[in-house]
Short mmCIF file of C-alpha atoms in Angstrom, two decimals:
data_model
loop_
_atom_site.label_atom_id
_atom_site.label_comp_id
_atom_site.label_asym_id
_atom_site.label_seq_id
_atom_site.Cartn_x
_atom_site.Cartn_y
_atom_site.Cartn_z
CA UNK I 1239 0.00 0.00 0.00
CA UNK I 1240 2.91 2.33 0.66
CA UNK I 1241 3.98 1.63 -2.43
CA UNK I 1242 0.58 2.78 -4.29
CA UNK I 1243 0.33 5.84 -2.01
CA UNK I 1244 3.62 7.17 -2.95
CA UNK I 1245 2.93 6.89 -6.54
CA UNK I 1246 -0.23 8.58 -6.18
CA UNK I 1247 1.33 11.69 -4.38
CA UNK I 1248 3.95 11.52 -7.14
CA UNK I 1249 1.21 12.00 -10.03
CA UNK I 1250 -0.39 14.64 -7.70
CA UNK I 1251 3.34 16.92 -7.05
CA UNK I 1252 2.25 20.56 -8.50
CA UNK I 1253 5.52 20.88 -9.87
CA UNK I 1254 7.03 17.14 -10.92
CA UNK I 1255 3.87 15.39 -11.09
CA UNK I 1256 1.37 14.48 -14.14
CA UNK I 1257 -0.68 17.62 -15.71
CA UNK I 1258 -3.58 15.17 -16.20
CA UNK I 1259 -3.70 13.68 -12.68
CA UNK I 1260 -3.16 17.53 -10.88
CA UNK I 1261 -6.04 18.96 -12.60
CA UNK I 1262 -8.39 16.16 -11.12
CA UNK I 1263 -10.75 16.90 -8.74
CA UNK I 1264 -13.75 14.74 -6.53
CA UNK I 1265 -16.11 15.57 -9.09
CA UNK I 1266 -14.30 14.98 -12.32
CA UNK I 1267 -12.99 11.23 -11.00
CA UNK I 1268 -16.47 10.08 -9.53
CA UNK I 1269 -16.92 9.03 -13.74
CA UNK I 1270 -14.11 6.46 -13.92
CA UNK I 1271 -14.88 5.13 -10.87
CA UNK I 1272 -18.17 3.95 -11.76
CA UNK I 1273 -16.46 2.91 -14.81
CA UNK I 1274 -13.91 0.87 -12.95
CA UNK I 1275 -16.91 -0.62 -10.80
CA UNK I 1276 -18.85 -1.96 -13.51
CA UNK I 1277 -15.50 -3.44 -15.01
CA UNK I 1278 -14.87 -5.32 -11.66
CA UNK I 1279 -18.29 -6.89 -12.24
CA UNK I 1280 -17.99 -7.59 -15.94
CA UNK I 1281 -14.92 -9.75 -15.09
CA UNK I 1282 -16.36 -11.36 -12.13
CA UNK I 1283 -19.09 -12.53 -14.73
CA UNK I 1284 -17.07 -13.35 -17.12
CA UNK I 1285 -14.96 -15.61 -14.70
CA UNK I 1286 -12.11 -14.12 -15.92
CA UNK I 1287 -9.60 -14.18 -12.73
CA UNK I 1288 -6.67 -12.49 -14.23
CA UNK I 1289 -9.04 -9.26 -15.78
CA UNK I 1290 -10.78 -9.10 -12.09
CA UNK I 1291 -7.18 -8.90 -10.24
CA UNK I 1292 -6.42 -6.31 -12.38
CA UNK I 1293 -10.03 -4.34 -12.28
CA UNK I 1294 -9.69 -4.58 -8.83
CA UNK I 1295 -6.01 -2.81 -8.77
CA UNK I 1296 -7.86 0.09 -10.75
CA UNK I 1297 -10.27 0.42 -8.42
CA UNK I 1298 -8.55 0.54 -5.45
CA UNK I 1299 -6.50 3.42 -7.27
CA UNK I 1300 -9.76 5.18 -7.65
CA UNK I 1301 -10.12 5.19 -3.51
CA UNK I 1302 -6.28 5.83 -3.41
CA UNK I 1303 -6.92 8.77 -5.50
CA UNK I 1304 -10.06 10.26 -3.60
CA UNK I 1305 -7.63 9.83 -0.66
CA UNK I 1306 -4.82 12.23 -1.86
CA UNK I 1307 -7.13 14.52 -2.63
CA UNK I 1308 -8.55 15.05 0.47
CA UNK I 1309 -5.26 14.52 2.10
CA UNK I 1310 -4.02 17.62 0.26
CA UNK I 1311 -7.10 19.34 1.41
CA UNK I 1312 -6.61 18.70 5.01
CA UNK I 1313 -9.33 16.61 5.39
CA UNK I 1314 -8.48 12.99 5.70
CA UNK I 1315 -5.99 10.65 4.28
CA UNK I 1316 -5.82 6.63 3.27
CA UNK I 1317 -5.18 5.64 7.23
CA UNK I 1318 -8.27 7.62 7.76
CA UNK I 1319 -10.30 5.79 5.12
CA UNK I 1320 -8.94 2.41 6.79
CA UNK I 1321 -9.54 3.21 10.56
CA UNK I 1322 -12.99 4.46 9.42
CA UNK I 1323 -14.13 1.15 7.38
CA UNK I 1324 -12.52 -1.25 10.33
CA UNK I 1325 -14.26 0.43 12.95
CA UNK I 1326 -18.14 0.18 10.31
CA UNK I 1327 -17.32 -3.66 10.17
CA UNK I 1328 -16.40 -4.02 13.60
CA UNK I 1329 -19.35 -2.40 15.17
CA UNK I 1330 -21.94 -4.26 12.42
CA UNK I 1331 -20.43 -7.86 13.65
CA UNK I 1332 -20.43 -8.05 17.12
CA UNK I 1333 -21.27 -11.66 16.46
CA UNK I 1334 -17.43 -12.11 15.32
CA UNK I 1335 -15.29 -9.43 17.27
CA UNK I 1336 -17.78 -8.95 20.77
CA UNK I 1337 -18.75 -12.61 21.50
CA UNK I 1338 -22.50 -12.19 20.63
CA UNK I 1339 -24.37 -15.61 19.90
CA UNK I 1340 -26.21 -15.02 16.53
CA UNK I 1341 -26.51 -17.80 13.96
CA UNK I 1342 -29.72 -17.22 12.16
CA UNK I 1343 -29.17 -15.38 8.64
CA UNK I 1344 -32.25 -13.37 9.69
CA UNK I 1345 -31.29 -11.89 12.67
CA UNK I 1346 -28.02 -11.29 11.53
CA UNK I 1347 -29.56 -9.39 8.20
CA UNK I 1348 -32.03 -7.25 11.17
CA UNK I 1349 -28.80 -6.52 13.08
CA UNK I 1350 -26.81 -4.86 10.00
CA UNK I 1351 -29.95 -3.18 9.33
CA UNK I 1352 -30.12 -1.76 12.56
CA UNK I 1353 -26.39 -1.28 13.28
CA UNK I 1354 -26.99 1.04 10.02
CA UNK I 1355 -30.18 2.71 10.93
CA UNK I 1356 -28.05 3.74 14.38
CA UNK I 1357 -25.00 4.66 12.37
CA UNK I 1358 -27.41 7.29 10.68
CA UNK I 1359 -29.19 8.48 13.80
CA UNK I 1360 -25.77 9.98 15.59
CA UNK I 1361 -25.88 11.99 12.78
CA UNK I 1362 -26.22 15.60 13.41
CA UNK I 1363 -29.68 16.81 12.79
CA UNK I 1364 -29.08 18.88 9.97
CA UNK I 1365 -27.53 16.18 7.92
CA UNK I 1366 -30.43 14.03 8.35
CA UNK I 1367 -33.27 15.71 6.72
CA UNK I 1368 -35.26 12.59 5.31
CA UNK I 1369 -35.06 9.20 6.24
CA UNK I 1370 -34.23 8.66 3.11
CA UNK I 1371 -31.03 10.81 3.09
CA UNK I 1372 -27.78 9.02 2.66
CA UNK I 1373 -29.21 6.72 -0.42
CA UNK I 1374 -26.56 8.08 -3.27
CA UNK I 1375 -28.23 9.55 -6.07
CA UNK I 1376 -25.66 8.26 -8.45
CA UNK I 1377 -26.65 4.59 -8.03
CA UNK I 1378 -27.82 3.10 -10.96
CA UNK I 1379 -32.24 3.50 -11.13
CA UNK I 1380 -33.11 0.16 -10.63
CA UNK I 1381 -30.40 -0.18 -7.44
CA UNK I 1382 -31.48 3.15 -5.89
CA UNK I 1383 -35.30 2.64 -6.60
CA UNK I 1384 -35.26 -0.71 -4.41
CA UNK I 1385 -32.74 1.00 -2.19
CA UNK I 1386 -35.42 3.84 -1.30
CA UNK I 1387 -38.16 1.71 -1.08
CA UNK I 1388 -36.07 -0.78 1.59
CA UNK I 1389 -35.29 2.23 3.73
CA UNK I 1390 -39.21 2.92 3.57
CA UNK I 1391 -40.75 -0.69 4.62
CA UNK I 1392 -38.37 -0.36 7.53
CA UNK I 1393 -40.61 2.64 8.92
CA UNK I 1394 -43.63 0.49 7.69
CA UNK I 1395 -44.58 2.28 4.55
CA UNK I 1396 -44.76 -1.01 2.67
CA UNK I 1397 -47.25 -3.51 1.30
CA UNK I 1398 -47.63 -6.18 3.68
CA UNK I 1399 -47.27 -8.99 0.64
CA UNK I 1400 -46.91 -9.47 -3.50
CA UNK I 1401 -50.95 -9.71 -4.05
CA UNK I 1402 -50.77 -5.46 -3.59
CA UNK I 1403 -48.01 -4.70 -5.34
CA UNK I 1404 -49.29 -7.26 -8.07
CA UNK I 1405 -52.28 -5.10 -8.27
CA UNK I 1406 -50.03 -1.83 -8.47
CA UNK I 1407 -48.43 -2.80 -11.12
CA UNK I 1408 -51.67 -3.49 -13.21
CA UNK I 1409 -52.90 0.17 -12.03
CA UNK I 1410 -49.73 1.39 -13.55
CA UNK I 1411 -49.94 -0.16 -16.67
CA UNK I 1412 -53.56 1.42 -17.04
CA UNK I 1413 -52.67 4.72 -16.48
CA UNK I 1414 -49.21 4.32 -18.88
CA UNK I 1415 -52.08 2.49 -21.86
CA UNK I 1416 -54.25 5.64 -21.03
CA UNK I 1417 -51.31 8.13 -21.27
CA UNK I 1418 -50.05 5.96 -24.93
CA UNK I 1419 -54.19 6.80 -25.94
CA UNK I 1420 -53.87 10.31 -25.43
CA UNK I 1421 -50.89 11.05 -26.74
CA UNK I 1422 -49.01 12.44 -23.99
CA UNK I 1423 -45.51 12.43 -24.73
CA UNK I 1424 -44.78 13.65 -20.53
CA UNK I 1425 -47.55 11.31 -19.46
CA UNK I 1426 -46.07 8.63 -20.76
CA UNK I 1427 -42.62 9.36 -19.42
CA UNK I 1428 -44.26 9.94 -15.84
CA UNK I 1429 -46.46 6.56 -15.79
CA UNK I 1430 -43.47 4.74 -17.26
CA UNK I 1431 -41.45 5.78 -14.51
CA UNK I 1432 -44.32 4.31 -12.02
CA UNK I 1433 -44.50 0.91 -13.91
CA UNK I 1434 -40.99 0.40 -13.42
CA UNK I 1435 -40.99 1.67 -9.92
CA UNK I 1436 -43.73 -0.49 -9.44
CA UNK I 1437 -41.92 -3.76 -11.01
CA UNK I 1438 -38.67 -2.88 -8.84
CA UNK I 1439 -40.89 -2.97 -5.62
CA UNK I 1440 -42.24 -6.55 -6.80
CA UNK I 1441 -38.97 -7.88 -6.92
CA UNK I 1442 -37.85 -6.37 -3.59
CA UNK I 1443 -40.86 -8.44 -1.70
CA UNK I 1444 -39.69 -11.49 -3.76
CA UNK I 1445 -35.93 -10.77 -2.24
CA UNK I 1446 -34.39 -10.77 -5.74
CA UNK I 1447 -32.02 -7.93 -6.66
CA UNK I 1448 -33.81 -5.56 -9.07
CA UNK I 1449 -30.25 -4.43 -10.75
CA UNK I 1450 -28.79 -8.08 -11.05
CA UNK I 1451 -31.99 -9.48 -12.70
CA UNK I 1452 -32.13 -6.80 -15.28
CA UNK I 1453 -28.74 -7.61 -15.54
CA UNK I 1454 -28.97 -11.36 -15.81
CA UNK I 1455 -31.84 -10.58 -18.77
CA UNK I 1456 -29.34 -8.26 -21.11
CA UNK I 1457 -26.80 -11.13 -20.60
CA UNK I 1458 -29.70 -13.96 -21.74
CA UNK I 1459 -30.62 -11.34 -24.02
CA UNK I 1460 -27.13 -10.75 -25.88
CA UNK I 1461 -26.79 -14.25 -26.13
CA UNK I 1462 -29.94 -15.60 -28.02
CA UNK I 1463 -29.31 -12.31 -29.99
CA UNK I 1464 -26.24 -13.31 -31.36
CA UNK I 1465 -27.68 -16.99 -31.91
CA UNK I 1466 -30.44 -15.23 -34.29
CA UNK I 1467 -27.43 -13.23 -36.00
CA UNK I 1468 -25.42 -16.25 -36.57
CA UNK I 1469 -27.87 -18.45 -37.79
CA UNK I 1470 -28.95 -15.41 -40.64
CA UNK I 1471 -24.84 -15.69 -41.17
CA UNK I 1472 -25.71 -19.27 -42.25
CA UNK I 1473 -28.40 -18.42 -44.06
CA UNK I 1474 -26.81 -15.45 -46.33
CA UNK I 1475 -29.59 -12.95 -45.15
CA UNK I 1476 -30.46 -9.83 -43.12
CA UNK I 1477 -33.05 -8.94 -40.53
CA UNK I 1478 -34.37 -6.59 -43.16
CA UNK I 1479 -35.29 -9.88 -45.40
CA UNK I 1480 -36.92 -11.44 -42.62
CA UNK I 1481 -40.13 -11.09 -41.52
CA UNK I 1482 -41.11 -11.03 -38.08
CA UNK I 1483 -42.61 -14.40 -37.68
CA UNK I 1484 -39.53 -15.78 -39.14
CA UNK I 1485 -37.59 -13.90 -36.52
CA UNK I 1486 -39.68 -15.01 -34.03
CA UNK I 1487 -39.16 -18.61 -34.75
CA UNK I 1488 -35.35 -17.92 -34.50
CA UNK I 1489 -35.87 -16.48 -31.44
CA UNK I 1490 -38.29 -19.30 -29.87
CA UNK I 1491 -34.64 -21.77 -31.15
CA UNK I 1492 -32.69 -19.65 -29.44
CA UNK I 1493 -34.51 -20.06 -26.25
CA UNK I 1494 -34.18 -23.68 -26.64
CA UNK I 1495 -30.68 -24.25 -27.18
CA UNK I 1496 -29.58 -21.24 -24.31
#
């Protein structure tokens, strides 16, 4: 780690370090470290061990940077970050480091949960406008919409099963076919917004990650995709020759050999 630190001051030095790396700032690296996020989980799917050692080099460099930064600024430095993450894990598993008997996956999911609700309430009262403060608003949609609505059902604002949210859903498709009807090019934006809102919520009660299974999809997606493409390869033709029942039936093959 010393060794990483010192090369990030070095790209920082105003006078013998790297013109690009000076003129970062917080806002201007937050990009490539989303970037260097998703790449950790593109090799991690991909199984690809010697891509994900490397990802994860890149994005450690992203924290190292953040940390020079703010170093330079007087605010914290890497030891900080450290101290600050050990004591979080510490005080979230007193099942491992203060004796604390706790076996059950459920209690120990209610204890994080509360260890973080508590975390947020020694917060000083002007930092803490919403109970929903603290959810980042640069998550992806899908990961923040199911992130909100968690922090929600914990005060009880929440459906108490599917058969609700199942009926949502349906409401929110009406209203989106009645905003397609009249034509409403912001209607249909705003009721859009609800059905997916609505969809994420359905997968929350059915404890499945809203931003993995859209994820999972694209992948299946991609895939039976590029079956249809190669099998038109075979055939010396284009989608454009093809008519839609034709691509359908390529489509229904594709399902059956994925």
């Amino acid at each position: 780690m010393k060794k990483l630190l010192d090369i990030m001051a070095a790209l920082r030095n105003p006078e013998t370090g790297c013109p690009w790396d000076i003129k970062q700032t917080f806002k201007t690296v937050v990009p490539y470290t989303l970037e260097e996020a998703y790449e950790v989980a593109d090799a991690i799917e991909n199984g690809d061990m010697d891509e994900l050692k490397s990802e994860l080099g890149d994005l450690l460099f992203q924290v190292v940077f953040y940390a020079q930064m703010a170093k330079e600024q007087g605010d914290f430095d890497f030891n900080d970050v450290v101290d600050a993450v050990s004591d979080k894990l510490i005080n979230r598993h007193p099942h491992v480091f203060a004796g604390v008997e706790c076996k059950d996956e459920k209690i120990l999911h209610e204890a994080w949960e509360k260890s973080k609700a508590n975390e947020r309430d020694t917060q000083s009262s002007e930092n803490k406008a919403s109970i929903l403060d603290g959810v980042a608003r640069a998550l992806p949609a899908l990961k923040r919409a199911q992130k909100l609505q968690k922090r929600a059902a914990r005060e009880g604002f929440d459906w108490p099963d599917i058969e609700p949210v199942l009926a949502k859903i349906e409401e929110e498709v009406g209203e989106l076919r009645s905003a397609i009807k009249e034509d409403s090019t912001e209607a249909v934006f705003e009721e859009s917004g609800d059905v997916l809102f609505s969809c994420v919520n359905l997968l929350r009660h059915l404890n499945v990650d809203a931003e993995e299974s859209l994820r999972g999809c694209n992948q299946k997606f991609e895939k039976r995709f590029g079956y249809i493409e190669r099998s038109l390869i075979q055939q010396d033709r284009s989608f454009q020759e093809c008519s839609l029942d034709e691509l359908e039936g390529l489509w229904q093959k594709a399902k059956n050999e994925a």
